Amino acid sequence: MSTSSYGEGRASHGMERRRSIQDILEETDEALRHGTRPGAQVWPTGFDLLDSTLDGGLRSGELVLMGGTEGAGKTTLAVQLVRNAVRAGRHAIVFSFEHESTTLLQRLISLEAAMAASESGQHHSAAADVRSVRAVFEAEDPDRRGLAHAMARVPYGVEALTTVQEYSPRMHLHESNKTTTTDEIARTITEVTEAAGEPPMVLVDYLQKIPIAGWTGSELERVTTVTEGLKDMSLELGCPIMAITAAEREGLGAGHRMRTRDLKGSSALAYEADLVLILSSKENVVSREHLVYDLGSIKRFRRWAVITVEKNRHGLGQVELEVQKDFEHGRFHPEAKVVDEQLIEERVFTT
């Protein structure tokens, strides 16, 4: 049975890919003279501090890995990064092995409702949350007047729907399954690129779910092959590929700070990735003194998540930012800040 995957055979095309420095200089000069970008394309994340850390955002040709413990909000953050890119006029594809398209759409509408409430000077709690939006999707409409009329029944529903409709042609959701190999992912990216006239930002949720047809090797070898294929794909197709990745050890949580070494297939993932982001709930990774001397701190820290830039091939690494959770609206607050508290590596003390 075939065990082929995307990217195999690239070495055989080495002569076709070889260029002299003179060729590159001439191409760069010509691009500048024609007003086009000679370097990598950049997709902003929409979180200002994260973008400044990444020198503008995610880049074409990058493989970005996002890890974190269960419930930390990996999918929430990743989808929000995609939303921010398409809101800014770019294109994107989400390959979801975990959620149906309607589930992601409901989260997006709730996110936009919260944004609309904040922009109008109201607290985000005044907007329809994910549960309210889901109830609209799951209820029958006795008036049979359509989605816009139904969304008018929830706070900021119309404003949210209008915003999603504005960027909806640029955001594509792929309900992925056991047939969604790296070749299928590459084919879909190529289709969107040809239709849009530019490569899209890509999200895979999640990496360990990508199959290889007829695979008979070990799980570690399969993850390694898939990771290498995604990296090759990002270079060949000129897009950033962000992949959520599972932890090697089950039950990672309070008392342990997740690192790149905890990712499933860590050696291959760490080598191939250009950028590694680890998401942690703040109360699990602050030093013990912040918990025992301030009893109210635990409740406060639970509202925040820490984004650690573990590896950044094109800029600063080991940067720790925090963002406030708003999971009721399927999002994080867009204002990030630098973590002030001391963080830990491993803690046997838990609360």
Tab-separated table of C-alpha atoms in Angstrom:
chain	number	residue	atom	x	y	z
A	1	MET	CA	0.000	0.000	0.000
A	2	SER	CA	1.109	3.538	-0.693
A	3	THR	CA	2.742	5.509	2.098
A	4	SER	CA	3.471	8.584	0.019
A	5	SER	CA	2.924	12.043	1.456
A	6	TYR	CA	3.253	15.621	0.334
A	7	GLY	CA	6.826	16.760	-0.199
A	8	GLU	CA	8.417	13.451	-1.137
A	9	GLY	CA	10.724	13.740	-4.096
A	10	ARG	CA	11.639	17.387	-3.634
A	11	ALA	CA	15.333	16.507	-3.628
A	12	SER	CA	15.077	15.220	-7.196
A	13	HIS	CA	14.193	18.727	-8.321
A	14	GLY	CA	17.257	20.333	-6.781
A	15	MET	CA	18.648	21.543	-10.126
A	16	GLU	CA	15.373	23.279	-10.948
A	17	ARG	CA	15.367	25.068	-7.583
A	18	ARG	CA	18.993	26.241	-7.727
A	19	ARG	CA	19.520	29.974	-8.195
A	20	SER	CA	22.621	32.115	-7.946
A	21	ILE	CA	22.824	35.114	-5.625
A	22	GLN	CA	22.938	37.245	-8.769
A	23	ASP	CA	19.571	35.825	-9.868
A	24	ILE	CA	18.027	36.590	-6.477
A	25	LEU	CA	19.416	40.141	-6.444
A	26	GLU	CA	18.030	40.787	-9.921
A	27	GLU	CA	14.623	39.373	-9.006
A	28	THR	CA	14.512	41.501	-5.852
A	29	ASP	CA	15.479	44.633	-7.773
A	30	GLU	CA	12.813	43.955	-10.409
A	31	ALA	CA	10.152	43.354	-7.768
A	32	LEU	CA	10.911	46.660	-6.055
A	33	ARG	CA	10.865	48.501	-9.359
A	34	HIS	CA	7.390	47.070	-10.060
A	35	GLY	CA	6.079	47.944	-6.608
A	36	THR	CA	5.705	44.355	-5.398
A	37	ARG	CA	6.977	42.722	-2.208
A	38	PRO	CA	10.311	40.936	-2.797
A	39	GLY	CA	10.408	39.171	0.576
A	40	ALA	CA	7.972	37.052	2.520
A	41	GLN	CA	4.310	37.973	2.753
A	42	VAL	CA	3.127	38.703	6.278
A	43	TRP	CA	-0.245	37.892	7.847
A	44	PRO	CA	-0.870	39.987	11.013
A	45	THR	CA	-2.222	38.102	14.034
A	46	GLY	CA	-4.285	41.072	15.185
A	47	PHE	CA	-2.689	41.004	18.662
A	48	ASP	CA	-0.369	44.019	18.615
A	49	LEU	CA	2.221	42.753	21.112
A	50	LEU	CA	2.364	39.354	19.448
A	51	ASP	CA	2.770	40.984	16.034
A	52	SER	CA	5.622	43.162	17.317
A	53	THR	CA	7.293	40.070	18.786
A	54	LEU	CA	6.918	38.280	15.443
A	55	ASP	CA	8.073	41.356	13.512
A	56	GLY	CA	4.683	41.868	11.866
A	57	GLY	CA	2.924	38.503	12.114
A	58	LEU	CA	3.033	35.085	10.466
A	59	ARG	CA	5.098	34.680	7.297
A	60	SER	CA	4.754	32.789	4.051
A	61	GLY	CA	6.748	29.570	4.174
A	62	GLU	CA	6.437	29.243	7.944
A	63	LEU	CA	5.214	26.216	9.851
A	64	VAL	CA	3.657	27.455	13.085
A	65	LEU	CA	2.855	25.022	15.891
A	66	MET	CA	0.415	25.834	18.675
A	67	GLY	CA	0.451	23.590	21.721
A	68	GLY	CA	-1.200	23.700	25.092
A	69	THR	CA	-3.015	21.705	27.715
A	70	GLU	CA	-6.613	20.623	27.285
A	71	GLY	CA	-9.020	23.516	27.765
A	72	ALA	CA	-6.333	26.188	27.433
A	73	GLY	CA	-8.092	27.658	24.373
A	74	LYS	CA	-5.855	26.552	21.508
A	75	THR	CA	-8.645	26.315	18.929
A	76	THR	CA	-10.222	29.531	20.222
A	77	LEU	CA	-6.977	31.470	19.816
A	78	ALA	CA	-6.067	29.903	16.466
A	79	VAL	CA	-9.482	30.612	14.923
A	80	GLN	CA	-9.286	34.169	16.242
A	81	LEU	CA	-5.898	34.641	14.526
A	82	VAL	CA	-7.465	33.403	11.290
A	83	ARG	CA	-10.456	35.715	11.798
A	84	ASN	CA	-8.137	38.677	12.338
A	85	ALA	CA	-6.309	37.918	9.086
A	86	VAL	CA	-9.465	37.705	6.967
A	87	ARG	CA	-10.917	40.763	8.731
A	88	ALA	CA	-7.812	42.603	7.495
A	89	GLY	CA	-8.566	41.529	3.912
A	90	ARG	CA	-6.553	38.314	3.599
A	91	HIS	CA	-7.764	34.791	2.779
A	92	ALA	CA	-7.690	31.723	5.015
A	93	ILE	CA	-8.626	28.033	5.267
A	94	VAL	CA	-9.397	26.114	8.439
A	95	PHE	CA	-8.972	22.323	8.221
A	96	SER	CA	-10.969	21.124	11.214
A	97	PHE	CA	-10.752	17.506	12.334
A	98	GLU	CA	-12.410	18.436	15.633
A	99	HIS	CA	-15.399	20.691	14.962
A	100	GLU	CA	-18.207	20.984	12.437
A	101	SER	CA	-18.302	24.118	10.302
A	102	THR	CA	-21.508	25.357	11.946
A	103	THR	CA	-19.843	25.152	15.374
A	104	LEU	CA	-16.979	27.364	14.204
A	105	LEU	CA	-19.439	29.750	12.545
A	106	GLN	CA	-21.407	30.093	15.783
A	107	ARG	CA	-18.186	30.978	17.613
A	108	LEU	CA	-17.334	33.586	15.001
A	109	ILE	CA	-20.750	35.239	15.251
A	110	SER	CA	-20.525	35.355	19.042
A	111	LEU	CA	-16.995	36.787	18.810
A	112	GLU	CA	-18.220	39.522	16.463
A	113	ALA	CA	-21.164	40.283	18.767
A	114	ALA	CA	-18.741	40.872	21.660
A	115	MET	CA	-16.547	43.054	19.442
A	116	ALA	CA	-19.584	45.078	18.340
A	117	ALA	CA	-20.707	45.600	21.942
A	118	SER	CA	-17.236	46.834	22.960
A	119	GLU	CA	-17.038	49.167	19.971
A	120	SER	CA	-20.393	50.707	20.940
A	121	GLY	CA	-19.160	51.399	24.460
A	122	GLN	CA	-20.949	48.485	26.117
A	123	HIS	CA	-19.392	45.708	28.176
A	124	HIS	CA	-18.883	42.553	26.132
A	125	SER	CA	-21.233	40.689	28.484
A	126	ALA	CA	-24.108	42.629	26.889
A	127	ALA	CA	-23.565	40.707	23.628
A	128	ALA	CA	-24.982	37.325	22.671
A	129	ASP	CA	-22.690	34.541	23.835
A	130	VAL	CA	-21.948	31.244	22.082
A	131	ARG	CA	-24.861	29.498	23.799
A	132	SER	CA	-27.322	32.167	22.645
A	133	VAL	CA	-26.074	31.988	19.062
A	134	ARG	CA	-26.187	28.194	19.128
A	135	ALA	CA	-29.808	28.356	20.312
A	136	VAL	CA	-30.685	30.452	17.240
A	137	PHE	CA	-29.111	27.868	14.935
A	138	GLU	CA	-30.831	24.946	16.653
A	139	ALA	CA	-34.339	26.451	16.930
A	140	GLU	CA	-37.015	26.357	14.280
A	141	ASP	CA	-38.025	29.730	12.864
A	142	PRO	CA	-41.834	29.961	12.992
A	143	ASP	CA	-41.761	33.130	10.890
A	144	ARG	CA	-39.536	31.526	8.229
A	145	ARG	CA	-37.826	34.834	7.571
A	146	GLY	CA	-34.220	33.625	7.563
A	147	LEU	CA	-31.033	33.996	9.551
A	148	ALA	CA	-30.861	37.812	9.696
A	149	HIS	CA	-34.346	37.987	11.205
A	150	ALA	CA	-33.509	35.224	13.690
A	151	MET	CA	-30.243	36.900	14.754
A	152	ALA	CA	-32.146	40.114	15.477
A	153	ARG	CA	-33.567	38.352	18.530
A	154	VAL	CA	-30.167	38.277	20.305
A	155	PRO	CA	-28.085	41.288	21.408
A	156	TYR	CA	-25.747	42.530	18.677
A	157	GLY	CA	-26.708	39.572	16.532
A	158	VAL	CA	-27.413	41.613	13.407
A	159	GLU	CA	-24.154	43.554	13.711
A	160	ALA	CA	-22.216	40.328	14.209
A	161	LEU	CA	-23.839	38.607	11.244
A	162	THR	CA	-23.154	41.620	9.016
A	163	THR	CA	-19.454	41.558	9.929
A	164	VAL	CA	-19.121	37.823	9.304
A	165	GLN	CA	-20.884	38.176	5.957
A	166	GLU	CA	-18.364	40.840	4.946
A	167	TYR	CA	-15.371	38.519	5.258
A	168	SER	CA	-17.186	35.233	4.615
A	169	PRO	CA	-16.007	34.879	0.962
A	170	ARG	CA	-12.380	34.995	2.157
A	171	MET	CA	-12.664	32.401	4.943
A	172	HIS	CA	-13.042	28.726	4.057
A	173	LEU	CA	-13.901	25.884	6.458
A	174	HIS	CA	-12.935	22.327	5.556
A	175	GLU	CA	-14.590	19.551	7.591
A	176	SER	CA	-11.628	17.186	7.634
A	177	ASN	CA	-11.656	13.439	8.263
A	178	LYS	CA	-9.616	10.273	7.696
A	179	THR	CA	-9.376	11.041	3.962
A	180	THR	CA	-7.864	14.497	4.488
A	181	THR	CA	-4.222	13.700	3.774
A	182	THR	CA	-1.482	16.252	3.194
A	183	ASP	CA	-2.107	15.864	-0.545
A	184	GLU	CA	-5.761	16.814	-0.031
A	185	ILE	CA	-4.715	19.791	2.085
A	186	ALA	CA	-2.274	20.928	-0.620
A	187	ARG	CA	-4.912	20.544	-3.343
A	188	THR	CA	-7.402	22.649	-1.393
A	189	ILE	CA	-4.837	25.371	-0.669
A	190	THR	CA	-3.956	25.498	-4.374
A	191	GLU	CA	-7.627	25.868	-5.334
A	192	VAL	CA	-8.119	28.775	-2.937
A	193	THR	CA	-4.861	30.407	-4.059
A	194	GLU	CA	-5.915	30.276	-7.714
A	195	ALA	CA	-9.369	31.687	-6.944
A	196	ALA	CA	-8.139	34.405	-4.556
A	197	GLY	CA	-5.012	35.423	-6.437
A	198	GLU	CA	-2.890	35.005	-3.281
A	199	PRO	CA	-1.996	32.205	-0.875
A	200	PRO	CA	-4.237	31.834	2.181
A	201	MET	CA	-3.344	31.563	5.820
A	202	VAL	CA	-3.875	27.912	6.814
A	203	LEU	CA	-4.999	26.407	10.118
A	204	VAL	CA	-4.949	22.647	10.787
A	205	ASP	CA	-6.806	21.484	13.907
A	206	TYR	CA	-4.989	19.301	14.647
A	207	LEU	CA	-1.702	17.928	13.270
A	208	GLN	CA	-1.793	14.430	14.785
A	209	LYS	CA	-5.159	13.780	13.108
A	210	ILE	CA	-3.751	14.054	9.558
A	211	PRO	CA	-3.690	10.536	8.078
A	212	ILE	CA	-1.299	8.881	5.666
A	213	ALA	CA	-3.013	6.401	3.349
A	214	GLY	CA	-1.873	2.840	3.966
A	215	TRP	CA	0.497	3.776	6.762
A	216	THR	CA	1.991	0.785	8.611
A	217	GLY	CA	4.816	2.440	10.540
A	218	SER	CA	4.913	3.777	14.082
A	219	GLU	CA	2.891	6.740	15.322
A	220	LEU	CA	6.054	8.772	15.882
A	221	GLU	CA	7.227	8.134	12.324
A	222	ARG	CA	3.810	9.103	10.968
A	223	VAL	CA	3.788	12.401	12.891
A	224	THR	CA	7.325	13.096	11.660
A	225	THR	CA	6.323	12.469	8.024
A	226	VAL	CA	3.209	14.638	8.334
A	227	THR	CA	5.186	17.458	9.965
A	228	GLU	CA	7.821	17.394	7.241
A	229	GLY	CA	5.064	17.417	4.619
A	230	LEU	CA	3.412	20.487	6.151
A	231	LYS	CA	6.727	22.335	6.251
A	232	ASP	CA	7.443	21.477	2.606
A	233	MET	CA	3.915	22.594	1.730
A	234	SER	CA	4.303	25.984	3.406
A	235	LEU	CA	7.452	26.632	1.363
A	236	GLU	CA	6.117	25.316	-1.942
A	237	LEU	CA	2.734	27.074	-1.728
A	238	GLY	CA	3.976	30.281	-0.100
A	239	CYS	CA	1.623	30.352	2.869
A	240	PRO	CA	1.885	30.186	6.656
A	241	ILE	CA	0.560	26.895	8.017
A	242	MET	CA	-0.510	26.964	11.649
A	243	ALA	CA	-1.083	23.520	13.168
A	244	ILE	CA	-2.524	22.811	16.587
A	245	THR	CA	-0.649	19.915	18.130
A	246	ALA	CA	-1.437	17.443	20.900
A	247	ALA	CA	0.595	16.820	24.040
A	248	GLU	CA	2.735	13.710	24.439
A	249	ARG	CA	1.669	13.228	28.034
A	250	GLU	CA	-1.973	13.014	28.993
A	251	GLY	CA	-3.251	15.045	31.900
A	252	LEU	CA	-0.776	17.914	31.707
A	253	GLY	CA	-2.208	20.624	33.899
A	254	ALA	CA	-1.691	22.455	37.163
A	255	GLY	CA	1.869	22.208	38.416
A	256	HIS	CA	3.448	21.574	35.016
A	257	ARG	CA	4.397	24.174	32.481
A	258	MET	CA	4.049	22.723	29.004
A	259	ARG	CA	7.039	23.062	26.708
A	260	THR	CA	7.947	22.062	23.155
A	261	ARG	CA	9.390	18.802	24.498
A	262	ASP	CA	5.875	17.834	25.643
A	263	LEU	CA	4.422	17.944	22.127
A	264	LYS	CA	3.592	14.626	20.502
A	265	GLY	CA	6.472	13.857	18.145
A	266	SER	CA	8.518	16.628	19.743
A	267	SER	CA	11.885	16.115	18.029
A	268	ALA	CA	10.471	16.406	14.510
A	269	LEU	CA	8.070	19.184	15.500
A	270	ALA	CA	10.794	21.220	17.184
A	271	TYR	CA	13.139	20.828	14.218
A	272	GLU	CA	10.683	21.576	11.405
A	273	ALA	CA	8.722	24.395	13.048
A	274	ASP	CA	9.661	28.013	12.449
A	275	LEU	CA	7.484	29.241	15.285
A	276	VAL	CA	6.185	27.438	18.379
A	277	LEU	CA	3.481	29.009	20.552
A	278	ILE	CA	2.506	27.347	23.831
A	279	LEU	CA	-0.769	28.360	25.466
A	280	SER	CA	-1.218	27.857	29.225
A	281	SER	CA	-3.841	28.829	31.773
A	282	LYS	CA	-2.109	31.395	33.937
A	283	GLU	CA	-3.019	29.911	37.322
A	284	ASN	CA	-1.155	26.720	36.334
A	285	VAL	CA	2.180	28.360	35.519
A	286	VAL	CA	2.737	31.192	38.011
A	287	SER	CA	5.178	30.746	40.863
A	288	ARG	CA	3.909	29.448	44.179
A	289	GLU	CA	4.315	32.735	46.060
A	290	HIS	CA	1.749	34.416	43.807
A	291	LEU	CA	-0.818	31.860	44.983
A	292	VAL	CA	-0.146	31.461	48.724
A	293	TYR	CA	0.279	35.112	49.701
A	294	ASP	CA	-2.680	36.469	47.747
A	295	LEU	CA	-5.733	34.255	48.064
A	296	GLY	CA	-7.662	36.264	45.472
A	297	SER	CA	-4.968	35.811	42.848
A	298	ILE	CA	-6.054	32.312	41.808
A	299	LYS	CA	-9.484	33.524	40.763
A	300	ARG	CA	-7.921	36.476	38.966
A	301	PHE	CA	-5.304	34.367	37.170
A	302	ARG	CA	-7.962	31.936	35.917
A	303	ARG	CA	-9.260	34.697	33.659
A	304	TRP	CA	-5.941	34.884	31.795
A	305	ALA	CA	-3.898	32.690	29.471
A	306	VAL	CA	-0.155	32.896	28.850
A	307	ILE	CA	1.184	32.721	25.279
A	308	THR	CA	4.832	31.643	25.314
A	309	VAL	CA	6.809	32.143	22.123
A	310	GLU	CA	9.019	29.076	22.585
A	311	LYS	CA	10.775	29.200	19.240
A	312	ASN	CA	10.876	32.003	16.706
A	313	ARG	CA	13.206	31.431	13.790
A	314	HIS	CA	12.753	34.984	12.526
A	315	GLY	CA	12.811	36.967	15.758
A	316	LEU	CA	12.627	36.929	19.542
A	317	GLY	CA	11.998	33.703	21.412
A	318	GLN	CA	11.097	32.918	25.032
A	319	VAL	CA	8.688	35.850	25.136
A	320	GLU	CA	5.715	35.516	27.502
A	321	LEU	CA	2.507	37.438	26.836
A	322	GLU	CA	-0.885	37.161	28.483
A	323	VAL	CA	-4.382	37.588	27.093
A	324	GLN	CA	-7.679	37.665	28.932
A	325	LYS	CA	-10.138	34.846	28.298
A	326	ASP	CA	-13.660	35.431	27.034
A	327	PHE	CA	-14.619	31.861	26.199
A	328	GLU	CA	-18.315	32.745	26.568
A	329	HIS	CA	-17.914	34.621	23.278
A	330	GLY	CA	-15.411	32.233	21.695
A	331	ARG	CA	-12.463	34.599	21.894
A	332	PHE	CA	-9.669	36.237	23.838
A	333	HIS	CA	-9.666	39.963	24.469
A	334	PRO	CA	-7.524	41.524	21.720
A	335	GLU	CA	-5.273	43.520	24.060
A	336	ALA	CA	-2.272	41.420	25.079
A	337	LYS	CA	0.300	42.437	27.672
A	338	VAL	CA	3.650	41.219	28.948
A	339	VAL	CA	3.477	38.821	31.910
A	340	ASP	CA	4.643	40.569	35.094
A	341	GLU	CA	4.654	37.581	37.438
A	342	GLN	CA	7.377	34.972	37.719
A	343	LEU	CA	6.486	31.725	35.934
A	344	ILE	CA	7.576	28.207	36.808
A	345	GLU	CA	8.877	25.117	35.073
A	346	GLU	CA	7.423	22.443	37.360
A	347	ARG	CA	5.489	22.780	40.585
A	348	VAL	CA	4.395	20.018	42.932
A	349	PHE	CA	2.240	22.487	44.858
A	350	THR	CA	-1.287	22.776	43.435
A	351	THR	CA	-4.481	24.411	44.647
